[in-house]
Amino acid sequence: MLAIVSHGALSPWPWTSEQLSDCTVYVAPRAGLADPAACPWRLVAGVADGVTAFATSHDTLYLVSHRDAPRSHVLAVPLAVPDLSRARVVVPAGERAVEAVRVVGDRLLVRDLDGGVSRVRHAPLSGGEPADLPMPVDGAILEWTTHPARPEALLLVAGWTDAPRLYRYDGQSLQDTGLAPRSPVDFGEVHARTLYAPGRDGTPIPLTVIHHKDLELDGDNPAVLTGYGSHAIPDLPEFHPELLAWYELGGVYAVAHLRGGGAYGREWHEAGRGERKEATITDFIDCAEHLIALGYTRPGRLAGQGVSGGGIPTGGALVRRPDLWAAMAIQVPTVNATRNDFTESGPINVPEFGSVTTEEGLRALLIIDAYLRVRDGVPYPAVLLTTGLHDARVPPWQPAKLAAACRRPPPPAGRCCCASRNTAAARPETRNMPRSPMCWPSCCTLSRRHDEYG
């Protein structure tokens, strides 16, 4: 039996054998449960070993690890001697990012991610080079499951223009089970393609663009660009039947696979994490400029959209390049990150975003704090901000503060924006009032540090 101890944010997946982060792995014989206090747990892998997924056969533990392999490889550890130093590499690292593994009969199924698109390989447990398993669509494996007693697996697969279908793997190929009803919505006239926007540092940024096949690249099409770019979470292909009307009316829907996300595994995540978070924002801007350069749209017809951590690229692009957008829709967003430490979910996000308690953490948070970058007198585009009154992860005062900042009139000359509380300019009766999260008691200090650190 196995025990997994997570030391970071929990996996967004509905199962516990994948998308792990900052975890330790232990094994013990089942017989040890007879006396739990004396159960002989043995450490197999620690946080530094970079284990992100696992699977087991009757005598072997298979670990997906990014240690010494930025896009991950698969290790086989004998359960009889669970020592990572004795592990052998059964799936070497390559151009794709290895996401997860499953044991199916006498074969190992390997799920890869290639620029935001799911791929699958299979290999004999006895050894051998993994072979590609032809996929029915260029899309995403939304779910997969295996049977402990039968050599088969079920995979739910969907694409940008393909409704979810359930496929059975029999050890050789994928066959449609017919169990998932076909969508009545016809996307035969809609095309999806992946472009590569040139990042300002020369890195190609995957950019998925979906539109009607007869779209004219005349630079005058309405377009929505979305992106996330945090926590190593990839923007997987999703089927949105409600967007058919948008495509039929000439609309463009684009997804930027930003650094900080998981399009190419750990390497892609690290390139947009902490003090490198500026890349997440500039990738979003560069993708917008690429759409414009290719004639898909123009600034007066382009909207940005982001949810939760997607408020970082959208909020960042809003305050850095307000001229690039006709509108920005930012939903339950992180937009005042320098206050994250004081929210319910703040501590668990410190490894991803940083903390004001350290200089490097403050530098990282200042990069992604859109609220602090709002400037008086700047003509911002139309902005839609939404929130949830009882959202424990992103409190409603974050988007509320950004909304207020974008609407506020210029302050009187020579007066700081926080002069209404606890400053020499404050009225005596308010000078010592208790502060709330909506207040900005250290805005002057952080503004100075923002100017100093950029």
CSV table of C-alpha atoms in Angstrom, one decimal:
chain,number,residue,atom,x,y,z
A,1,MET,CA,0.0,0.0,0.0
A,2,LEU,CA,1.0,3.6,-0.6
A,3,ALA,CA,0.8,6.9,1.3
A,4,ILE,CA,1.1,10.2,-0.4
A,5,VAL,CA,1.8,13.4,1.7
A,6,SER,CA,1.2,16.6,-0.2
A,7,HIS,CA,3.1,19.7,0.9
A,8,GLY,CA,1.6,22.2,-1.5
A,9,ALA,CA,-1.7,23.0,-3.3
A,10,LEU,CA,-3.9,20.0,-3.9
A,11,SER,CA,-4.4,18.5,-7.3
A,12,PRO,CA,-7.2,20.0,-9.4
A,13,TRP,CA,-7.9,16.5,-10.8
A,14,PRO,CA,-10.6,14.2,-9.2
A,15,TRP,CA,-8.1,11.5,-8.5
A,16,THR,CA,-5.0,11.4,-6.3
A,17,SER,CA,-2.5,9.6,-8.4
A,18,GLU,CA,-1.9,12.4,-10.8
A,19,GLN,CA,-1.0,16.1,-10.9
A,20,LEU,CA,0.8,15.9,-7.6
A,21,SER,CA,3.2,18.6,-6.4
A,22,ASP,CA,5.7,18.9,-3.5
A,23,CYS,CA,4.9,15.4,-2.2
A,24,THR,CA,6.5,12.5,-0.4
A,25,VAL,CA,5.7,8.9,-1.2
A,26,TYR,CA,5.8,6.0,1.3
A,27,VAL,CA,5.1,2.3,0.9
A,28,ALA,CA,4.3,-0.4,3.5
A,29,PRO,CA,3.0,-4.0,3.4
A,30,ARG,CA,-0.8,-4.3,3.8
A,31,ALA,CA,-0.2,-6.6,6.8
A,32,GLY,CA,1.1,-3.6,8.6
A,33,LEU,CA,-2.5,-2.4,9.0
A,34,ALA,CA,-3.0,-5.0,11.7
A,35,ASP,CA,-1.0,-2.7,14.0
A,36,PRO,CA,-1.1,0.8,12.5
A,37,ALA,CA,1.1,2.3,15.2
A,38,ALA,CA,3.9,-0.1,14.3
A,39,CYS,CA,3.3,-0.2,10.5
A,40,PRO,CA,6.7,-0.2,8.8
A,41,TRP,CA,6.3,2.8,6.4
A,42,ARG,CA,9.3,3.3,4.1
A,43,LEU,CA,10.1,6.5,2.3
A,44,VAL,CA,10.4,6.0,-1.5
A,45,ALA,CA,10.6,9.6,-2.8
A,46,GLY,CA,10.8,13.0,-1.2
A,47,VAL,CA,9.9,16.5,-2.4
A,48,ALA,CA,13.2,16.9,-4.2
A,49,ASP,CA,12.5,13.8,-6.3
A,50,GLY,CA,9.8,15.7,-8.2
A,51,VAL,CA,7.1,12.9,-8.3
A,52,THR,CA,3.9,14.1,-10.0
A,53,ALA,CA,2.1,10.8,-10.7
A,54,PHE,CA,2.3,7.1,-10.0
A,55,ALA,CA,0.8,3.7,-10.8
A,56,THR,CA,1.4,0.2,-9.5
A,57,SER,CA,1.5,-3.3,-10.8
A,58,HIS,CA,1.7,-6.4,-8.5
A,59,ASP,CA,5.4,-6.0,-7.9
A,60,THR,CA,6.5,-2.5,-9.3
A,61,LEU,CA,5.8,1.1,-8.5
A,62,TYR,CA,5.9,3.4,-11.5
A,63,LEU,CA,6.7,7.1,-10.8
A,64,VAL,CA,6.5,10.1,-13.1
A,65,SER,CA,9.3,12.4,-12.0
A,66,HIS,CA,10.7,15.6,-13.2
A,67,ARG,CA,14.0,15.3,-11.3
A,68,ASP,CA,16.8,15.6,-13.9
A,69,ALA,CA,14.1,15.6,-16.6
A,70,PRO,CA,12.3,19.0,-17.0
A,71,ARG,CA,9.5,17.4,-19.1
A,72,SER,CA,9.5,14.3,-16.9
A,73,HIS,CA,10.3,10.6,-17.3
A,74,VAL,CA,8.9,7.4,-15.9
A,75,LEU,CA,10.8,5.3,-13.3
A,76,ALA,CA,10.1,1.7,-12.2
A,77,VAL,CA,10.8,0.9,-8.6
A,78,PRO,CA,10.6,-2.7,-7.3
A,79,LEU,CA,8.2,-2.9,-4.4
A,80,ALA,CA,10.2,-5.6,-2.8
A,81,VAL,CA,13.1,-3.2,-2.5
A,82,PRO,CA,11.5,0.3,-2.7
A,83,ASP,CA,14.8,2.2,-3.1
A,84,LEU,CA,14.7,5.1,-5.7
A,85,SER,CA,18.4,4.7,-6.3
A,86,ARG,CA,17.6,1.3,-7.8
A,87,ALA,CA,15.0,2.6,-10.1
A,88,ARG,CA,15.2,2.1,-13.8
A,89,VAL,CA,14.0,4.5,-16.5
A,90,VAL,CA,11.2,2.8,-18.5
A,91,VAL,CA,10.0,5.9,-20.4
A,92,PRO,CA,12.8,8.4,-21.1
A,93,ALA,CA,12.3,12.2,-21.2
A,94,GLY,CA,11.5,13.7,-24.6
A,95,GLU,CA,9.9,16.7,-26.3
A,96,ARG,CA,6.5,15.9,-24.8
A,97,ALA,CA,5.7,16.4,-21.1
A,98,VAL,CA,4.8,13.1,-19.4
A,99,GLU,CA,1.7,13.6,-17.3
A,100,ALA,CA,0.6,10.3,-15.9
A,101,VAL,CA,0.7,6.5,-16.2
A,102,ARG,CA,-1.7,3.6,-15.8
A,103,VAL,CA,-1.1,-0.2,-15.7
A,104,VAL,CA,-3.4,-2.0,-18.1
A,105,GLY,CA,-2.9,-5.8,-18.1
A,106,ASP,CA,0.7,-6.4,-19.3
A,107,ARG,CA,1.1,-2.9,-20.7
A,108,LEU,CA,1.9,0.6,-19.4
A,109,LEU,CA,-0.2,3.4,-20.7
A,110,VAL,CA,1.6,6.8,-20.7
A,111,ARG,CA,-0.3,10.1,-21.1
A,112,ASP,CA,1.7,12.9,-22.6
A,113,LEU,CA,1.0,16.6,-23.1
A,114,ASP,CA,2.3,18.2,-26.3
A,115,GLY,CA,1.7,21.9,-26.3
A,116,GLY,CA,-1.7,21.6,-24.7
A,117,VAL,CA,-2.8,18.5,-26.7
A,118,SER,CA,-3.1,15.0,-25.1
A,119,ARG,CA,-1.1,12.1,-26.6
A,120,VAL,CA,-0.9,8.4,-25.4
A,121,ARG,CA,1.8,5.8,-25.7
A,122,HIS,CA,1.9,2.2,-24.6
A,123,ALA,CA,4.7,-0.1,-23.8
A,124,PRO,CA,5.0,-3.7,-22.5
A,125,LEU,CA,5.7,-4.0,-18.8
A,126,SER,CA,8.4,-6.4,-19.6
A,127,GLY,CA,10.3,-3.6,-21.3
A,128,GLY,CA,10.5,-2.0,-24.8
A,129,GLU,CA,10.2,1.3,-26.5
A,130,PRO,CA,6.9,3.0,-26.0
A,131,ALA,CA,4.8,3.3,-29.1
A,132,ASP,CA,2.3,6.0,-30.0
A,133,LEU,CA,-1.4,5.1,-29.8
A,134,PRO,CA,-3.3,6.8,-32.6
A,135,MET,CA,-5.8,9.3,-31.1
A,136,PRO,CA,-9.3,9.8,-32.6
A,137,VAL,CA,-9.0,13.6,-32.4
A,138,ASP,CA,-6.3,16.2,-31.5
A,139,GLY,CA,-7.8,17.0,-28.2
A,140,ALA,CA,-7.7,16.2,-24.5
A,141,ILE,CA,-8.2,13.1,-22.3
A,142,LEU,CA,-10.8,14.4,-19.9
A,143,GLU,CA,-10.9,11.3,-17.8
A,144,TRP,CA,-9.4,7.8,-17.9
A,145,THR,CA,-9.9,4.7,-15.8
A,146,THR,CA,-8.6,1.1,-15.7
A,147,HIS,CA,-10.0,-2.1,-14.4
A,148,PRO,CA,-7.9,-4.0,-11.7
A,149,ALA,CA,-8.9,-7.4,-13.1
A,150,ARG,CA,-9.3,-6.8,-16.8
A,151,PRO,CA,-6.7,-5.6,-19.4
A,152,GLU,CA,-8.7,-2.6,-20.6
A,153,ALA,CA,-9.1,1.1,-20.0
A,154,LEU,CA,-11.8,3.7,-20.8
A,155,LEU,CA,-10.8,7.1,-22.0
A,156,LEU,CA,-13.1,10.1,-22.3
A,157,VAL,CA,-11.7,12.2,-25.2
A,158,ALA,CA,-12.8,15.6,-26.5
A,159,GLY,CA,-11.5,18.4,-28.8
A,160,TRP,CA,-12.2,22.0,-29.5
A,161,THR,CA,-14.6,21.0,-32.2
A,162,ASP,CA,-15.4,17.5,-31.1
A,163,ALA,CA,-17.9,16.6,-28.4
A,164,PRO,CA,-16.7,14.1,-25.7
A,165,ARG,CA,-16.6,10.4,-26.8
A,166,LEU,CA,-15.9,7.4,-24.6
A,167,TYR,CA,-13.2,5.0,-26.0
A,168,ARG,CA,-12.1,1.6,-24.9
A,169,TYR,CA,-8.5,0.6,-25.0
A,170,ASP,CA,-8.0,-3.2,-25.4
A,171,GLY,CA,-4.2,-3.3,-25.3
A,172,GLN,CA,-3.8,-2.5,-29.0
A,173,SER,CA,-6.0,0.4,-30.1
A,174,LEU,CA,-8.9,2.7,-29.1
A,175,GLN,CA,-12.4,1.9,-30.1
A,176,ASP,CA,-15.5,4.1,-29.7
A,177,THR,CA,-17.9,2.4,-27.2
A,178,GLY,CA,-20.9,4.4,-28.4
A,179,LEU,CA,-21.8,5.0,-24.7
A,180,ALA,CA,-21.5,8.8,-24.9
A,181,PRO,CA,-24.4,10.4,-26.9
A,182,ARG,CA,-23.4,12.3,-30.0
A,183,SER,CA,-23.8,16.0,-29.8
A,184,PRO,CA,-26.6,17.4,-32.0
A,185,VAL,CA,-24.5,20.5,-32.6
A,186,ASP,CA,-22.6,20.4,-36.0
A,187,PHE,CA,-19.1,21.8,-35.8
A,188,GLY,CA,-18.2,20.6,-39.3
A,189,GLU,CA,-17.8,24.2,-40.5
A,190,VAL,CA,-15.6,25.2,-37.6
A,191,HIS,CA,-11.8,24.9,-37.7
A,192,ALA,CA,-9.3,24.8,-34.8
A,193,ARG,CA,-5.6,25.2,-35.4
A,194,THR,CA,-2.5,25.8,-33.2
A,195,LEU,CA,-0.2,28.7,-34.1
A,196,TYR,CA,3.0,29.7,-32.3
A,197,ALA,CA,3.2,33.3,-31.3
A,198,PRO,CA,6.7,34.7,-31.0
A,199,GLY,CA,7.4,35.6,-27.4
A,200,ARG,CA,9.5,38.7,-26.9
A,201,ASP,CA,12.4,36.6,-25.7
A,202,GLY,CA,12.1,34.3,-28.8
A,203,THR,CA,10.1,31.5,-27.2
A,204,PRO,CA,7.3,30.2,-29.3
A,205,ILE,CA,4.0,30.4,-27.4
A,206,PRO,CA,1.3,27.8,-28.4
A,207,LEU,CA,-1.8,29.7,-29.4
A,208,THR,CA,-5.0,27.8,-30.3
A,209,VAL,CA,-7.4,29.7,-32.7
A,210,ILE,CA,-10.9,28.5,-33.4
A,211,HIS,CA,-13.2,30.1,-36.0
A,212,HIS,CA,-15.5,29.4,-38.9
A,213,LYS,CA,-13.7,27.9,-41.9
A,214,ASP,CA,-14.8,30.8,-44.2
A,215,LEU,CA,-13.4,33.5,-41.9
A,216,GLU,CA,-11.7,36.4,-43.7
A,217,LEU,CA,-8.4,37.6,-42.2
A,218,ASP,CA,-9.3,41.3,-42.8
A,219,GLY,CA,-8.4,42.5,-39.3
A,220,ASP,CA,-12.0,43.3,-38.4
A,221,ASN,CA,-13.3,40.2,-36.7
A,222,PRO,CA,-14.5,40.2,-33.1
A,223,ALA,CA,-12.1,38.0,-31.0
A,224,VAL,CA,-11.8,36.8,-27.5
A,225,LEU,CA,-8.4,35.7,-26.1
A,226,THR,CA,-8.2,33.7,-22.9
A,227,GLY,CA,-5.4,32.2,-20.9
A,228,TYR,CA,-4.5,31.0,-17.4
A,229,GLY,CA,-0.8,30.3,-16.9
A,230,SER,CA,-0.3,29.2,-13.3
A,231,HIS,CA,0.0,26.1,-11.1
A,232,ALA,CA,1.3,24.0,-14.1
A,233,ILE,CA,-2.4,23.7,-15.2
A,234,PRO,CA,-2.7,23.2,-18.9
A,235,ASP,CA,-5.4,24.8,-21.0
A,236,LEU,CA,-6.8,21.5,-22.4
A,237,PRO,CA,-9.1,21.4,-25.4
A,238,GLU,CA,-12.7,21.8,-24.4
A,239,PHE,CA,-15.9,21.4,-26.4
A,240,HIS,CA,-18.2,24.5,-26.1
A,241,PRO,CA,-21.3,24.0,-28.2
A,242,GLU,CA,-22.7,27.4,-27.1
A,243,LEU,CA,-19.9,29.0,-29.0
A,244,LEU,CA,-21.2,27.9,-32.4
A,245,ALA,CA,-23.3,31.0,-32.7
A,246,TRP,CA,-20.2,33.1,-32.1
A,247,TYR,CA,-18.3,31.3,-34.8
A,248,GLU,CA,-21.2,31.5,-37.3
A,249,LEU,CA,-21.3,35.3,-36.8
A,250,GLY,CA,-17.6,35.7,-37.5
A,251,GLY,CA,-16.2,35.5,-34.0
A,252,VAL,CA,-12.8,34.2,-33.1
A,253,TYR,CA,-12.0,32.3,-29.9
A,254,ALA,CA,-8.3,32.0,-29.0
A,255,VAL,CA,-6.5,30.2,-26.1
A,256,ALA,CA,-3.0,31.3,-25.2
A,257,HIS,CA,-1.0,28.4,-23.6
A,258,LEU,CA,1.1,30.7,-21.3
A,259,ARG,CA,4.3,30.0,-19.4
A,260,GLY,CA,3.4,29.2,-15.8
A,261,GLY,CA,0.9,26.7,-17.1
A,262,GLY,CA,1.5,23.1,-18.0
A,263,ALA,CA,1.6,23.0,-21.8
A,264,TYR,CA,5.1,21.5,-21.7
A,265,GLY,CA,5.3,20.2,-18.2
A,266,ARG,CA,7.5,21.3,-15.3
A,267,GLU,CA,9.8,23.3,-17.6
A,268,TRP,CA,7.0,25.4,-18.9
A,269,HIS,CA,5.6,25.9,-15.4
A,270,GLU,CA,9.0,27.1,-14.0
A,271,ALA,CA,9.4,29.6,-16.8
A,272,GLY,CA,6.4,31.5,-15.6
A,273,ARG,CA,6.6,31.1,-11.8
A,274,GLY,CA,7.6,33.4,-9.0
A,275,GLU,CA,10.0,36.2,-10.2
A,276,ARG,CA,9.6,34.9,-13.7
A,277,LYS,CA,5.9,35.6,-13.7
A,278,GLU,CA,6.3,38.6,-16.0
A,279,ALA,CA,6.6,36.0,-18.8
A,280,THR,CA,3.0,34.9,-18.2
A,281,ILE,CA,1.7,38.4,-18.8
A,282,THR,CA,3.9,39.3,-21.7
A,283,ASP,CA,3.1,35.9,-23.4
A,284,PHE,CA,-0.6,37.0,-23.2
A,285,ILE,CA,0.2,40.4,-24.7
A,286,ASP,CA,2.4,38.8,-27.4
A,287,CYS,CA,-0.4,36.4,-28.4
A,288,ALA,CA,-2.8,39.3,-28.7
A,289,GLU,CA,-0.3,41.1,-30.9
A,290,HIS,CA,0.2,38.0,-33.0
A,291,LEU,CA,-3.6,37.7,-33.6
A,292,ILE,CA,-3.6,41.3,-34.8
A,293,ALA,CA,-0.6,40.9,-37.0
A,294,LEU,CA,-2.1,37.9,-38.8
A,295,GLY,CA,-5.3,39.8,-39.5
A,296,TYR,CA,-7.6,37.9,-37.2
A,297,THR,CA,-8.7,41.1,-35.4
A,298,ARG,CA,-7.7,44.6,-34.2
A,299,PRO,CA,-7.5,46.3,-30.9
A,300,GLY,CA,-10.9,47.8,-31.2
A,301,ARG,CA,-12.4,44.3,-31.7
A,302,LEU,CA,-10.3,42.3,-29.3
A,303,ALA,CA,-11.4,41.2,-25.7
A,304,GLY,CA,-9.4,39.4,-23.1
A,305,GLN,CA,-10.8,36.9,-20.7
A,306,GLY,CA,-9.5,35.2,-17.6
A,307,VAL,CA,-10.7,33.3,-14.5
A,308,SER,CA,-9.1,33.1,-11.0
A,309,GLY,CA,-5.4,32.8,-11.7
A,310,GLY,CA,-6.2,33.9,-15.2
A,311,GLY,CA,-6.7,37.3,-13.7
A,312,ILE,CA,-2.9,37.6,-13.6
A,313,PRO,CA,-2.3,37.7,-17.4
A,314,THR,CA,-5.6,39.6,-18.1
A,315,GLY,CA,-5.2,42.1,-15.3
A,316,GLY,CA,-1.5,42.4,-16.1
A,317,ALA,CA,-2.2,43.0,-19.8
A,318,LEU,CA,-5.0,45.5,-18.9
A,319,VAL,CA,-2.7,47.8,-16.9
A,320,ARG,CA,0.4,47.4,-19.2
A,321,ARG,CA,-1.3,47.6,-22.6
A,322,PRO,CA,-4.8,49.2,-22.2
A,323,ASP,CA,-4.6,50.3,-25.8
A,324,LEU,CA,-4.6,46.7,-27.0
A,325,TRP,CA,-8.1,45.8,-25.9
A,326,ALA,CA,-11.7,46.8,-26.6
A,327,ALA,CA,-12.8,45.0,-23.4
A,328,MET,CA,-11.5,42.8,-20.6
A,329,ALA,CA,-13.6,40.3,-18.7
A,330,ILE,CA,-11.9,39.1,-15.5
A,331,GLN,CA,-13.8,36.6,-13.4
A,332,VAL,CA,-13.1,35.9,-9.7
A,333,PRO,CA,-9.6,37.1,-10.3
A,334,THR,CA,-6.3,37.4,-8.4
A,335,VAL,CA,-5.5,41.1,-9.0
A,336,ASN,CA,-4.2,42.4,-5.7
A,337,ALA,CA,-1.6,39.8,-5.0
A,338,THR,CA,0.5,41.7,-2.5
A,339,ARG,CA,-2.4,41.1,-0.1
A,340,ASN,CA,-2.6,37.3,-0.8
A,341,ASP,CA,-0.7,36.5,2.4
A,342,PHE,CA,-3.8,37.8,4.4
A,343,THR,CA,-6.4,35.6,2.6
A,344,GLU,CA,-7.6,32.1,3.5
A,345,SER,CA,-5.8,30.5,0.5
A,346,GLY,CA,-2.7,32.8,0.7
A,347,PRO,CA,-0.2,30.6,2.5
A,348,ILE,CA,-0.7,27.5,0.3
A,349,ASN,CA,-0.1,29.7,-2.8
A,350,VAL,CA,3.3,31.1,-1.6
A,351,PRO,CA,5.3,28.5,-3.5
A,352,GLU,CA,3.6,29.6,-6.7
A,353,PHE,CA,3.3,33.4,-6.3
A,354,GLY,CA,5.6,34.5,-3.5
A,355,SER,CA,5.1,36.2,-0.1
A,356,VAL,CA,5.6,39.8,1.1
A,357,THR,CA,7.7,38.4,4.0
A,358,THR,CA,10.7,38.0,1.7
A,359,GLU,CA,12.3,40.4,-0.8
A,360,GLU,CA,12.2,37.9,-3.6
A,361,GLY,CA,8.6,37.1,-2.8
A,362,LEU,CA,7.6,40.7,-2.8
A,363,ARG,CA,9.3,41.2,-6.1
A,364,ALA,CA,7.3,38.4,-7.5
A,365,LEU,CA,4.0,39.6,-6.1
A,366,LEU,CA,4.6,43.2,-7.4
A,367,ILE,CA,4.8,41.7,-10.9
A,368,ILE,CA,1.3,40.3,-10.8
A,369,ASP,CA,-0.5,42.9,-8.7
A,370,ALA,CA,-2.6,44.7,-11.3
A,371,TYR,CA,-4.3,46.9,-8.7
A,372,LEU,CA,-1.0,48.7,-7.9
A,373,ARG,CA,-0.3,49.4,-11.5
A,374,VAL,CA,-3.6,51.3,-12.2
A,375,ARG,CA,-2.7,54.9,-13.1
A,376,ASP,CA,-5.0,57.9,-13.0
A,377,GLY,CA,-5.8,59.5,-16.3
A,378,VAL,CA,-5.2,56.4,-18.4
A,379,PRO,CA,-8.1,55.5,-20.7
A,380,TYR,CA,-8.7,51.9,-19.8
A,381,PRO,CA,-11.0,49.8,-22.0
A,382,ALA,CA,-14.4,48.5,-20.8
A,383,VAL,CA,-13.8,46.1,-17.9
A,384,LEU,CA,-16.1,43.4,-16.5
A,385,LEU,CA,-15.1,42.1,-13.1
A,386,THR,CA,-17.1,39.3,-11.3
A,387,THR,CA,-16.7,37.8,-7.9
A,388,GLY,CA,-18.3,35.4,-5.4
A,389,LEU,CA,-19.4,36.7,-2.1
A,390,HIS,CA,-18.3,33.6,-0.3
A,391,ASP,CA,-15.3,32.7,-2.4
A,392,ALA,CA,-12.6,31.3,-0.1
A,393,ARG,CA,-9.9,31.3,-2.7
A,394,VAL,CA,-10.2,34.8,-4.2
A,395,PRO,CA,-12.0,37.1,-1.8
A,396,PRO,CA,-14.4,39.6,-3.4
A,397,TRP,CA,-12.4,42.7,-2.2
A,398,GLN,CA,-9.7,41.9,-4.7
A,399,PRO,CA,-11.8,42.6,-7.9
A,400,ALA,CA,-13.7,45.2,-6.0
A,401,LYS,CA,-10.5,47.2,-5.3
A,402,LEU,CA,-9.5,47.0,-9.0
A,403,ALA,CA,-12.9,48.1,-10.1
A,404,ALA,CA,-12.7,51.1,-7.7
A,405,ALA,CA,-9.2,51.9,-8.9
A,406,CYS,CA,-10.2,51.9,-12.5
A,407,ARG,CA,-13.1,54.3,-11.7
A,408,ARG,CA,-11.5,56.6,-9.2
A,409,PRO,CA,-10.9,60.3,-10.0
A,410,PRO,CA,-7.3,61.7,-9.7
A,411,PRO,CA,-6.4,62.5,-6.0
A,412,PRO,CA,-5.8,66.1,-5.0
A,413,ALA,CA,-2.3,67.3,-5.8
A,414,GLY,CA,0.3,66.3,-3.2
A,415,ARG,CA,-2.0,63.9,-1.4
A,416,CYS,CA,-1.4,60.1,-1.2
A,417,CYS,CA,-4.2,57.7,-2.2
A,418,CYS,CA,-4.3,56.3,1.4
A,419,ALA,CA,-4.4,59.7,3.1
A,420,SER,CA,-7.8,59.0,4.6
A,421,ARG,CA,-6.5,56.7,7.2
A,422,ASN,CA,-3.6,56.7,9.7
A,423,THR,CA,-1.6,59.4,8.1
A,424,ALA,CA,-0.9,63.0,9.1
A,425,ALA,CA,-3.5,64.1,6.6
A,426,ALA,CA,-6.2,62.0,8.1
A,427,ARG,CA,-9.0,63.5,10.1
A,428,PRO,CA,-8.4,63.0,13.9
A,429,GLU,CA,-11.6,60.9,14.3
A,430,THR,CA,-10.5,58.4,11.6
A,431,ARG,CA,-6.7,58.3,12.2
A,432,ASN,CA,-6.8,55.3,14.6
A,433,MET,CA,-9.8,53.4,13.2
A,434,PRO,CA,-9.1,49.6,12.8
A,435,ARG,CA,-8.1,48.6,9.3
A,436,SER,CA,-9.9,46.1,7.1
A,437,PRO,CA,-8.6,44.1,4.1
A,438,MET,CA,-10.2,46.8,1.9
A,439,CYS,CA,-7.8,49.4,3.3
A,440,TRP,CA,-4.3,49.8,2.0
A,441,PRO,CA,-2.4,50.7,5.1
A,442,SER,CA,1.0,50.2,3.4
A,443,CYS,CA,0.3,51.5,-0.1
A,444,CYS,CA,2.9,54.2,0.1
A,445,THR,CA,5.6,51.8,1.1
A,446,LEU,CA,4.6,49.2,-1.5
A,447,SER,CA,4.3,51.9,-4.2
A,448,ARG,CA,7.9,53.0,-3.4
A,449,ARG,CA,9.0,49.4,-3.5
A,450,HIS,CA,7.1,48.9,-6.8
A,451,ASP,CA,9.0,51.8,-8.3
A,452,GLU,CA,12.3,50.5,-7.0
A,453,TYR,CA,11.8,46.9,-8.1
A,454,GLY,CA,9.9,47.7,-11.3
